[in-house]
Coordinates of C-alpha atoms in Angstrom, one line a residue:
Chain A
M176 CA 0.0 0.0 0.0
R177 CA 1.3 3.5 -0.9
V178 CA 0.1 6.5 1.2
C179 CA 0.8 10.1 0.7
V180 CA 0.3 12.5 3.6
V181 CA -0.6 15.9 2.2
G182 CA 0.5 18.5 4.7
C183 CA 3.2 17.2 7.0
G184 CA 2.7 19.6 9.9
A185 CA 2.2 18.2 13.4
V186 CA -0.8 16.0 12.8
G187 CA 0.3 14.9 9.3
S188 CA 3.7 13.9 10.8
L189 CA 2.0 11.7 13.4
F190 CA 0.3 9.7 10.7
A191 CA 3.3 9.7 8.3
A192 CA 5.9 8.6 10.9
S193 CA 3.5 6.0 12.4
L194 CA 2.6 4.5 9.0
A195 CA 6.3 4.4 8.0
Q196 CA 6.8 1.8 10.8
L197 CA 5.0 -0.8 8.6
E198 CA 6.8 -3.0 6.1
D199 CA 3.8 -3.2 3.9
V200 CA 3.2 0.6 3.6
E201 CA 5.3 3.0 1.5
V202 CA 4.9 6.6 2.8
W203 CA 5.3 9.8 1.0
A204 CA 4.8 13.3 2.4
Y205 CA 4.0 16.5 0.5
D206 CA 4.8 19.7 2.4
L207 CA 5.8 23.2 1.3
D208 CA 8.3 23.7 4.2
E209 CA 11.5 22.9 2.4
A210 CA 13.7 22.7 5.6
H211 CA 11.3 20.2 7.0
V212 CA 11.3 18.2 3.8
R213 CA 15.1 18.2 3.7
A214 CA 15.4 17.1 7.3
I215 CA 12.9 14.2 6.8
N216 CA 14.7 12.9 3.7
E217 CA 18.1 13.2 5.4
S218 CA 17.4 11.8 8.9
G219 CA 13.8 10.6 8.9
L220 CA 10.8 12.0 10.7
R221 CA 11.2 11.9 14.5
L222 CA 8.3 11.9 17.0
S223 CA 8.9 12.4 20.7
G224 CA 6.7 12.8 23.7
A225 CA 3.6 10.6 23.9
G226 CA 5.3 8.2 21.5
E227 CA 9.0 7.9 20.6
L228 CA 9.8 6.7 17.0
T229 CA 11.4 7.8 13.8
G230 CA 9.8 7.1 10.4
R231 CA 11.7 6.6 7.1
L232 CA 9.8 8.1 4.3
R233 CA 10.1 10.2 1.1
A234 CA 9.2 13.9 1.5
T235 CA 8.9 16.5 -1.2
S236 CA 7.7 20.0 -1.9
E237 CA 7.3 19.2 -5.6
A238 CA 3.9 17.6 -6.3
D239 CA 5.2 16.4 -9.6
E240 CA 7.5 13.9 -7.8
L241 CA 4.6 12.1 -6.2
P242 CA 3.9 8.6 -7.5
A243 CA 0.3 7.2 -7.8
C244 CA -0.9 6.4 -4.3
D245 CA -3.6 4.2 -2.9
F246 CA -4.5 6.6 -0.2
G247 CA -4.1 10.3 0.7
I248 CA -4.3 11.6 4.2
V249 CA -4.9 15.4 4.1
A250 CA -3.6 17.4 7.1
V251 CA -3.1 20.9 5.8
K252 CA -4.9 23.9 7.5
S253 CA -8.5 23.9 6.2
M254 CA -8.1 27.0 4.1
Q255 CA -5.2 25.4 2.2
T256 CA -7.2 22.3 1.2
G257 CA -8.1 23.6 -2.2
P258 CA -4.6 24.6 -3.3
A259 CA -3.0 21.5 -1.8
L260 CA -5.4 19.1 -3.6
A261 CA -5.2 21.1 -6.9
A262 CA -1.4 20.4 -6.7
T263 CA -1.6 16.7 -5.6
A264 CA -4.8 15.3 -7.1
H265 CA -2.8 13.6 -9.9
A266 CA -1.3 11.3 -7.4
F267 CA -4.7 9.8 -6.6
P268 CA -6.0 8.6 -10.0
D269 CA -7.4 5.5 -8.3
G270 CA -6.8 6.4 -4.7
A271 CA -9.1 7.4 -1.9
V272 CA -8.3 10.6 0.0
C273 CA -9.0 11.1 3.7
S274 CA -9.3 14.3 5.6
V275 CA -7.9 14.3 9.2
Q276 CA -8.4 18.1 9.4
N277 CA -10.2 20.3 11.9
G278 CA -13.8 21.5 11.2
V279 CA -16.4 20.7 8.6
G280 CA -16.2 21.4 4.9
N281 CA -12.8 19.9 4.2
E282 CA -14.2 16.7 2.5
E283 CA -16.3 18.9 0.3
A284 CA -13.2 20.8 -0.8
I285 CA -11.3 17.5 -1.4
A286 CA -14.2 16.1 -3.4
E287 CA -13.7 18.9 -5.9
H288 CA -10.4 17.3 -6.9
V289 CA -10.6 13.5 -6.4
E290 CA -13.2 10.7 -7.0
R291 CA -13.4 8.9 -3.7
V292 CA -13.2 10.8 -0.4
I293 CA -13.0 9.6 3.2
R294 CA -14.4 11.7 6.1
G295 CA -12.0 11.7 9.1
T296 CA -11.6 13.1 12.6
T297 CA -8.5 12.8 14.7
F298 CA -7.9 13.7 18.3
P299 CA -4.1 13.4 18.7
A300 CA -2.1 16.7 18.7
G301 CA 1.4 17.8 18.6
R302 CA 3.7 20.6 17.4
I303 CA 6.8 20.9 15.2
V304 CA 9.8 21.6 17.4
E305 CA 12.3 21.8 14.6
P306 CA 12.5 20.6 11.0
G307 CA 12.1 16.8 11.0
H308 CA 11.1 16.6 14.6
V309 CA 7.6 16.7 16.0
Q310 CA 6.6 16.8 19.7
W311 CA 3.6 14.4 20.2
D312 CA 1.6 16.1 22.9
V313 CA -1.7 14.1 23.1
Q314 CA -2.5 10.6 22.0
G315 CA -6.1 9.8 20.9
D316 CA -8.4 8.1 18.5
T317 CA -9.2 8.6 14.8
T318 CA -12.5 7.8 13.2
I319 CA -12.9 7.6 9.4
G320 CA -15.8 6.6 7.0
P321 CA -17.1 7.2 3.5
F322 CA -17.8 10.8 2.6
E323 CA -21.4 10.4 1.6
P324 CA -21.6 12.6 -1.5
R325 CA -18.5 11.1 -3.1
P326 CA -17.7 8.0 -1.0
A327 CA -14.7 5.7 -0.8
S328 CA -16.0 2.2 0.0
L329 CA -16.2 1.1 3.6
E330 CA -13.8 -1.6 2.7
E331 CA -11.2 0.9 1.6
C332 CA -11.8 2.9 4.8
A333 CA -11.2 -0.3 6.8
R334 CA -7.9 -1.0 5.0
L335 CA -6.6 2.5 5.8
A336 CA -7.9 2.3 9.4
D337 CA -6.1 -1.1 9.9
A338 CA -2.8 0.3 8.6
C339 CA -3.0 3.4 10.8
T340 CA -3.9 1.3 13.9
R341 CA -1.0 -1.1 13.2
G342 CA 1.4 1.8 12.8
G343 CA 0.4 3.2 16.3
M344 CA -2.5 5.6 15.5
P345 CA -5.7 3.8 16.7
T346 CA -8.3 4.3 14.0
T347 CA -11.8 3.0 13.5
A348 CA -13.8 2.9 10.2
L349 CA -17.5 3.5 10.5
A350 CA -20.2 3.7 7.8
D351 CA -21.3 7.0 9.4
A352 CA -18.3 8.9 10.7
R353 CA -20.1 12.2 11.2
G354 CA -20.7 11.8 15.0
P355 CA -17.1 12.2 16.1
Q356 CA -16.5 14.9 13.5
W357 CA -19.4 17.0 14.8
R358 CA -18.5 16.4 18.4
K359 CA -15.0 17.7 17.6
V360 CA -16.1 20.7 15.5
I361 CA -18.7 21.7 18.2
F362 CA -15.9 21.4 20.9
N363 CA -13.5 23.5 18.8
A364 CA -16.1 26.1 17.7
A365 CA -17.3 26.6 21.3
T366 CA -13.9 27.0 22.8
N367 CA -11.2 28.1 20.3
P368 CA -12.6 31.5 19.3
I369 CA -13.4 32.3 22.9
G370 CA -9.8 31.8 23.8
A371 CA -8.8 33.8 20.7
L372 CA -11.0 36.8 21.5
T373 CA -10.1 36.9 25.2
G374 CA -6.5 35.7 25.2
L375 CA -7.4 33.1 27.8
A376 CA -6.1 29.5 27.9
H377 CA -8.8 26.8 27.8
G378 CA -9.0 26.2 31.6
R379 CA -9.4 29.9 32.4
V380 CA -12.2 30.2 29.8
C381 CA -14.0 27.3 31.5
E382 CA -13.6 28.5 35.1
R383 CA -15.4 31.8 34.4
P384 CA -19.1 31.1 34.8
D385 CA -20.1 33.8 32.2
L386 CA -17.7 32.5 29.6
R387 CA -18.6 28.9 30.4
R388 CA -22.3 29.8 29.8
L389 CA -21.4 31.3 26.4
V390 CA -19.4 28.2 25.5
S391 CA -22.5 26.0 26.4
A392 CA -24.8 28.3 24.3
L393 CA -22.4 27.8 21.4
V394 CA -22.4 24.1 22.0
D395 CA -26.3 24.0 22.0
E396 CA -26.4 25.7 18.6
G397 CA -23.9 23.2 17.2
K398 CA -25.9 20.3 18.7
A399 CA -29.1 21.6 17.1
A400 CA -27.3 21.9 13.7
A401 CA -26.0 18.3 14.0
A402 CA -29.4 16.9 15.1
A403 CA -31.1 18.6 12.1
Q404 CA -28.8 16.6 9.8
G405 CA -29.6 13.4 11.6
I406 CA -26.1 13.2 13.1
E407 CA -25.8 11.3 16.3
L408 CA -22.9 12.6 18.4
D409 CA -20.8 9.8 19.8
A410 CA -20.5 11.7 23.1
D411 CA -21.5 15.0 24.6
P412 CA -19.0 17.8 23.6
E413 CA -19.5 19.3 27.1
E414 CA -17.7 16.3 28.6
L415 CA -14.7 16.9 26.4
I416 CA -14.8 20.6 27.3
D417 CA -14.7 19.8 31.0
Y418 CA -12.2 17.1 30.6
A419 CA -9.8 19.4 28.7
A420 CA -10.2 22.1 31.4
R421 CA -8.6 19.8 34.1
K422 CA -5.3 21.0 35.4
D423 CA -3.7 17.7 34.5
V424 CA -5.0 17.8 30.9
A425 CA -5.2 21.1 29.0
Y426 CA -5.9 23.8 31.5
D427 CA -3.0 25.9 30.3
H428 CA -3.5 25.1 26.6
K429 CA -3.8 28.1 24.3
A430 CA -6.2 27.1 21.6
S431 CA -4.6 26.9 18.1
M432 CA -6.9 29.8 17.1
L433 CA -5.4 31.9 19.9
Q434 CA -1.9 31.0 18.7
D435 CA -3.0 32.0 15.2
V436 CA -4.3 35.3 16.5
E437 CA -1.2 36.0 18.5
G438 CA 0.9 35.3 15.3
R439 CA -1.6 37.3 13.2
R440 CA -2.2 34.3 10.9
P441 CA -5.6 33.6 9.3
T442 CA -7.7 31.3 11.5
E443 CA -9.8 28.2 10.7
I444 CA -13.0 30.1 11.8
D445 CA -14.7 29.4 8.4
Y446 CA -14.5 25.7 9.0
L447 CA -15.4 25.7 12.7
N448 CA -18.2 28.2 13.6
G449 CA -18.5 29.1 9.9
G450 CA -19.3 25.5 9.1
I451 CA -21.9 25.3 11.9
V452 CA -23.6 28.4 10.6
R453 CA -23.5 27.1 7.0
F454 CA -25.0 23.7 7.9
G455 CA -27.4 25.3 10.3
R456 CA -28.7 27.7 7.6
E457 CA -29.2 24.8 5.2
H458 CA -31.3 23.0 7.7
G459 CA -33.2 25.9 9.2
V460 CA -31.4 26.0 12.5
P461 CA -30.7 29.4 14.1
T462 CA -27.0 29.9 15.0
Q463 CA -26.9 33.5 16.1
L464 CA -24.0 33.2 18.5
N465 CA -21.8 31.2 16.1
E466 CA -22.5 33.9 13.5
A467 CA -21.5 36.6 16.0
V468 CA -18.3 34.7 16.8
V469 CA -17.4 34.4 13.0
A470 CA -18.0 38.1 12.5
L471 CA -15.8 39.0 15.5
I472 CA -12.9 36.7 14.5
K473 CA -13.0 37.9 10.8
G474 CA -13.1 41.5 12.0
L475 CA -10.1 40.8 14.2
E476 CA -8.3 39.3 11.2
A477 CA -9.2 42.4 9.1
S478 CA -7.7 44.7 11.8
W479 CA -4.3 43.3 10.9
T480 CA -4.5 45.0 7.5
S481 CA -5.1 48.7 7.6
Chain B
M70 CA -25.2 79.1 42.1
R71 CA -22.3 76.9 43.1
V72 CA -21.5 73.8 41.0
C73 CA -18.9 71.1 41.7
V74 CA -17.8 69.0 38.8
V75 CA -16.9 65.6 40.2
G76 CA -14.3 64.1 37.8
C77 CA -12.6 66.7 35.7
G78 CA -11.5 64.5 32.8
A79 CA -12.4 65.4 29.2
V80 CA -16.2 65.6 29.6
G81 CA -16.1 67.1 33.1
S82 CA -13.7 69.8 31.8
L83 CA -16.1 70.8 29.0
F84 CA -18.8 71.4 31.7
A85 CA -16.5 73.0 34.2
A86 CA -14.8 75.5 31.8
S87 CA -18.1 76.4 30.1
L88 CA -19.9 77.0 33.4
A89 CA -17.0 79.1 34.6
Q90 CA -17.7 81.6 31.8
L91 CA -20.8 82.7 33.8
E92 CA -20.7 85.5 36.4
D93 CA -23.5 84.0 38.5
V94 CA -21.9 80.5 38.8
E95 CA -19.0 79.5 41.0
V96 CA -17.3 76.4 39.7
W97 CA -15.3 73.8 41.7
A98 CA -13.7 70.7 40.2
Y99 CA -12.8 67.6 42.1
D100 CA -10.3 65.3 40.4
L101 CA -7.6 62.9 41.6
D102 CA -5.1 63.9 38.9
E103 CA -2.9 66.4 40.9
A104 CA -1.0 67.7 37.9
H105 CA -4.3 68.6 36.2
V106 CA -5.6 70.2 39.4
R107 CA -2.4 72.2 39.8
A108 CA -2.5 73.4 36.2
I109 CA -6.1 74.4 36.5
N110 CA -5.5 76.4 39.7
E111 CA -2.4 78.1 38.2
S112 CA -3.5 78.9 34.7
G113 CA -7.2 78.1 34.4
L114 CA -8.8 75.2 32.4
R115 CA -8.3 75.7 28.7
L116 CA -10.5 74.2 26.0
S117 CA -9.5 74.2 22.3
G118 CA -10.9 72.7 19.1
A119 CA -14.7 72.8 18.8
G120 CA -14.7 75.7 21.2
E121 CA -11.9 78.0 22.4
L122 CA -12.1 79.3 25.9
T123 CA -10.4 79.2 29.3
G124 CA -12.4 78.8 32.5
R125 CA -11.3 80.2 35.9
L126 CA -12.3 77.8 38.7
R127 CA -11.1 76.1 41.9
A128 CA -9.8 72.6 41.5
T129 CA -8.9 70.2 44.3
S130 CA -8.0 66.5 44.9
E131 CA -9.0 66.9 48.5
A132 CA -12.7 66.4 49.0
D133 CA -12.6 68.0 52.4
E134 CA -11.9 71.4 50.7
L135 CA -15.2 71.4 48.8
P136 CA -17.8 73.9 50.1
A137 CA -21.5 73.1 50.1
C138 CA -22.7 73.2 46.5
D139 CA -26.1 73.6 44.8
F140 CA -25.3 71.1 42.1
G141 CA -22.9 68.3 41.3
I142 CA -22.1 67.2 37.8
V143 CA -20.6 63.7 37.9
A144 CA -18.2 62.8 35.0
V145 CA -16.0 60.1 36.5
K146 CA -15.7 56.7 34.7
S147 CA -18.7 54.7 35.7
M148 CA -16.9 52.2 37.9
Q149 CA -15.5 55.2 40.0
T150 CA -18.9 56.6 40.8
G151 CA -19.2 54.9 44.1
P152 CA -15.8 56.0 45.5
A153 CA -16.1 59.5 44.1
L154 CA -19.5 60.1 45.7
A155 CA -18.5 58.5 49.0
A156 CA -15.7 61.1 49.1
T157 CA -17.7 64.1 47.9
A158 CA -21.3 63.6 49.1
H159 CA -20.8 66.0 52.1
A160 CA -20.6 68.8 49.5
F161 CA -24.2 68.3 48.5
P162 CA -26.2 68.4 51.8
D163 CA -29.0 70.3 50.0
G164 CA -27.7 70.0 46.5
A165 CA -28.8 68.0 43.5
V166 CA -26.3 65.7 41.7
C167 CA -26.4 65.1 38.0
S168 CA -24.7 62.3 36.1
V169 CA -23.3 63.1 32.6
Q170 CA -21.6 59.7 32.4
N171 CA -21.8 56.9 29.9
G172 CA -24.2 54.0 30.3
V173 CA -26.9 53.1 32.7
G174 CA -26.7 52.5 36.4
N175 CA -24.7 55.6 37.4
E176 CA -27.7 57.5 38.8
E177 CA -28.4 54.4 41.0
A178 CA -24.9 54.6 42.3
I179 CA -25.1 58.3 43.0
A180 CA -28.4 57.8 44.8
E181 CA -26.7 55.7 47.4
H182 CA -24.9 58.8 48.6
V183 CA -27.2 61.9 48.0
E184 CA -30.8 62.8 48.4
R185 CA -31.7 64.3 45.0
V186 CA -30.4 62.9 41.7
I187 CA -30.6 64.1 38.1
R188 CA -30.4 61.7 35.2
G189 CA -28.2 63.0 32.4
T190 CA -26.8 62.2 29.0
T191 CA -24.3 64.2 27.1
F192 CA -23.0 63.8 23.5
P193 CA -20.0 66.2 23.4
A194 CA -16.6 64.5 23.6
G195 CA -12.9 65.5 24.0
R196 CA -9.6 64.4 25.4
I197 CA -7.0 65.8 27.8
V198 CA -4.0 66.8 25.8
E199 CA -1.9 68.0 28.8
P200 CA -2.7 69.1 32.4
G201 CA -5.1 72.0 32.3
H202 CA -5.8 71.7 28.6
V203 CA -8.6 69.7 26.9
Q204 CA -9.2 69.2 23.2
W205 CA -12.9 69.6 22.5
D206 CA -13.5 67.1 19.6
V207 CA -17.2 67.0 19.2
Q208 CA -20.0 69.5 20.1
G209 CA -23.4 68.1 21.0
D210 CA -26.5 68.3 23.2
T211 CA -27.1 67.3 26.8
T212 CA -30.4 66.1 28.2
I213 CA -31.2 66.0 31.9
G214 CA -34.2 65.2 34.1
P215 CA -35.3 63.9 37.5
F216 CA -34.0 60.5 38.4
E217 CA -37.3 58.8 39.2
P218 CA -36.4 56.7 42.3
R219 CA -34.8 59.7 44.0
P220 CA -35.6 62.8 42.0
A221 CA -34.4 66.3 42.0
S222 CA -37.3 68.6 41.0
L223 CA -37.8 69.4 37.4
E224 CA -37.4 73.1 38.4
E225 CA -33.9 72.3 39.7
C226 CA -33.1 70.4 36.5
A227 CA -34.2 73.4 34.5
R228 CA -32.0 75.8 36.5
L229 CA -28.9 73.6 35.9
A230 CA -29.8 73.2 32.2
D231 CA -30.2 76.9 31.8
A232 CA -26.7 77.6 33.3
C233 CA -25.1 74.9 31.1
T234 CA -26.7 76.3 28.0
R235 CA -25.7 79.9 28.8
G236 CA -22.1 78.7 29.4
G237 CA -22.0 77.1 26.0
M238 CA -23.1 73.5 26.5
P239 CA -26.7 73.3 25.1
T240 CA -28.8 71.4 27.7
T241 CA -32.5 70.5 27.9
A242 CA -34.4 69.5 31.0
L243 CA -37.1 66.9 30.5
A244 CA -39.5 65.2 32.9
D245 CA -38.5 61.9 31.4
A246 CA -34.8 62.0 30.3
R247 CA -34.5 58.3 29.7
G248 CA -35.0 58.4 25.9
P249 CA -31.7 60.0 25.0
Q250 CA -29.9 58.0 27.7
W251 CA -31.1 54.7 26.3
R252 CA -30.4 55.8 22.7
K253 CA -26.8 56.6 23.7
V254 CA -26.3 53.4 25.8
I255 CA -27.7 51.3 23.0
F256 CA -25.3 53.1 20.5
N257 CA -22.3 52.6 22.8
A258 CA -23.1 49.0 23.7
A259 CA -23.7 48.0 20.1
T260 CA -20.4 49.5 18.8
N261 CA -17.8 50.0 21.5
P262 CA -17.2 46.4 22.5
I263 CA -17.1 45.3 18.9
G264 CA -14.3 47.8 18.3
A265 CA -12.6 46.6 21.4
L266 CA -12.8 42.9 20.5
T267 CA -11.7 43.3 16.9
G268 CA -9.4 46.3 17.1
L269 CA -11.3 48.1 14.4
A270 CA -12.3 51.8 14.3
H271 CA -16.0 52.6 14.2
G272 CA -16.2 53.1 10.4
R273 CA -14.5 49.8 9.6
V274 CA -16.8 47.9 12.0
C275 CA -19.8 49.4 10.1
E276 CA -18.6 48.7 6.6
R277 CA -18.2 44.9 7.3
P278 CA -21.7 43.5 6.6
D279 CA -21.3 40.6 9.1
L280 CA -20.2 43.0 11.9
R281 CA -22.8 45.5 11.0
R282 CA -25.5 42.7 11.3
L283 CA -24.1 41.9 14.8
V284 CA -24.2 45.6 15.7
S285 CA -27.9 45.7 14.6
A286 CA -28.7 42.6 16.6
L287 CA -27.2 44.2 19.7
V288 CA -29.3 47.3 19.0
D289 CA -32.4 45.2 18.7
E290 CA -31.9 43.7 22.1
G291 CA -31.3 47.1 23.6
K292 CA -34.4 48.5 22.0
A293 CA -36.5 45.7 23.4
A294 CA -35.1 46.3 26.9
A295 CA -35.9 50.0 26.6
A296 CA -39.4 49.3 25.3
A297 CA -40.2 46.9 28.1
Q298 CA -39.5 49.8 30.5
G299 CA -41.8 52.1 28.7
I300 CA -38.9 54.2 27.4
E301 CA -39.4 56.0 24.1
L302 CA -36.2 56.6 22.3
D303 CA -35.8 60.1 21.0
A304 CA -34.4 58.7 17.8
D305 CA -33.2 55.4 16.3
P306 CA -29.7 54.5 17.5
E307 CA -29.1 53.0 14.0
E308 CA -29.1 56.5 12.6
L309 CA -26.4 57.6 15.0
I310 CA -24.4 54.5 14.2
D311 CA -24.5 55.3 10.4
Y312 CA -23.9 59.0 11.0
A313 CA -20.8 58.3 13.1
A314 CA -19.5 55.9 10.4
R315 CA -19.2 58.7 7.9
K316 CA -15.7 59.5 6.8
D317 CA -16.2 63.2 7.7
V318 CA -17.5 62.3 11.2
A319 CA -16.0 59.4 13.2
Y320 CA -15.0 56.7 10.6
D321 CA -11.4 56.5 12.1
H322 CA -12.5 56.9 15.7
K323 CA -11.3 54.2 18.0
A324 CA -14.1 53.6 20.6
S325 CA -13.1 54.6 24.1
M326 CA -13.4 50.9 25.1
L327 CA -10.9 50.0 22.4
Q328 CA -8.6 52.6 23.8
D329 CA -9.1 51.1 27.3
V330 CA -8.3 47.6 26.0
E331 CA -5.2 48.8 24.2
G332 CA -4.1 50.5 27.5
R333 CA -5.2 47.4 29.5
R334 CA -7.5 49.6 31.7
P335 CA -10.9 48.3 33.1
T336 CA -13.7 49.1 30.6
E337 CA -17.2 50.5 31.2
I338 CA -18.8 47.2 30.0
D339 CA -20.8 46.7 33.2
Y340 CA -22.6 50.0 32.6
L341 CA -23.1 49.5 28.8
N342 CA -24.0 46.0 27.7
G343 CA -24.1 44.9 31.4
G344 CA -26.7 47.5 32.0
I345 CA -28.8 46.4 29.1
V346 CA -28.6 42.8 30.4
R347 CA -29.6 43.8 33.9
F348 CA -32.6 45.9 32.9
G349 CA -33.5 43.3 30.3
R350 CA -33.5 40.6 33.0
E351 CA -35.6 42.7 35.3
H352 CA -38.2 43.1 32.6
G353 CA -38.1 39.6 31.1
V354 CA -36.3 40.6 27.8
P355 CA -33.7 38.2 26.4
T356 CA -30.3 39.8 25.8
Q357 CA -28.2 36.8 24.7
L358 CA -25.8 38.7 22.5
N359 CA -25.2 41.5 25.0
E360 CA -24.5 38.8 27.6
A361 CA -22.0 37.2 25.3
V362 CA -20.3 40.5 24.7
V363 CA -20.1 41.2 28.5
A364 CA -18.5 37.8 29.0
L365 CA -16.0 38.3 26.2
I366 CA -14.9 41.7 27.4
K367 CA -14.6 40.6 31.0
G368 CA -12.7 37.6 29.9
L369 CA -10.3 39.9 28.0
E370 CA -9.9 42.1 31.1
A371 CA -9.1 38.9 33.1
S372 CA -6.4 37.9 30.6
W373 CA -4.3 40.9 31.7
T374 CA -3.8 39.3 35.1
S375 CA -2.3 35.9 35.1

């Protein structure tokens, strides 16, 4: 089996290095960071922290170099999905391409470029510490399944899930993989922009009763948008929010959107709260607070350009 | 007539210097900024810009020095009302005290310290450029009237209004002065925190359709809270919002709350959106978006202390 990881940042690297542990999988990585690519090709891709391993794989910033692959695993930032797939789609003439990105709407963007798409949600997290070296902060499960409008087969999903699991990233294939995806997008949409707008880490957001109420009100809108689509959440996002707020879990964690705001980089708001608003609108579900949050974050992004 | 201006910042200075033009009014100013007090006592209080004049008055940072006054005009930041009145209430044994502050709830705080209270709303604005010298940015009207739970008489209100008008600050006394006050608090609550959360000046907030929709949704909640109290707005706050967004008016104006956030000073959120939420709750009016905005601004304030 040949797999190409599209976007070899922190999450992409976890998949790439893990899959590279397997004899029966050949791993390629496509990434625009040339220093990272060079380090991977010279010394392998090293993970440390929650797992310690080095994966041998081929990395490139030149999409032309990619051979035909059986699977793609897309891990670029949501707003880069379109350009990344436009560049790499030729590598998946018969392959199935799986998103492991944040938010909703990524599979739709992938489906504009390839025939068979896999919906995916992953909970592990990490960060690049230097070219070729990723700190694995949090272990966790991945759930994948056919993307309904342009599906890969469940059997293909099961093959990819089996490889990821054997490589060290526990992955389940389901006929309907929307439950975990919506649980995660609701979690992220209810907490990330609140951290980004206030500058507070996750635990401090949660311990302020007024902000925790706002978080729950955002969760409720997301749950209503999911329910209107017939999506059954695999667990209550509120549990994840409270769990993450524990001092021994992610109390001091600055949401990735807060990190983006501090670095004045575009955020993933369109795929988080923006996705909830879009799906809510399609299904007649009011999402006033999520709309407000989208407007505020996009206003904040606009303030960086005068 | 003897008048003491409590809080001689920008707005207080406009009243103090204007009233000091009148032969029949003796003006005192109470302010904690000792350099400003010293400059006023040495060289008078100078206004420039929309009006050019210098007022001769007595200023002090020592409340004990204040003589008994017929009127007080309170112009401290809302959250300083309690302490400022606790210090100065002895100067109003038979006097009536008028708020010209932003927001709602200030008269209630004044009424905890003095017998007769005047509700007031003022539109002129300026800023201190150096001790003893205030830039007068915007002229405008002031409306005052008896504070219903602890009222000064309408006749007293008329006397104070007459003096302010003769001094150069056009002021009207009304039996019910709540209309202009709620118009202004709705305007401020719908726009100031949006500027503060996004970093955008007023005109840029208004030209973004998504933010302008949020502004209008905040206005609608405020209007509903006013209507439930039987308050008739003297004009639509939306008109003021659009007027202020004009390039020749206040397009580039950074809301005072944005200035507070940039300077990491406590904001007046409790008296703006917080006031709308409080009165809304008392009258059974939902104010979900104003509540969200209060939580976000208070979270932002909390982020400045680790």
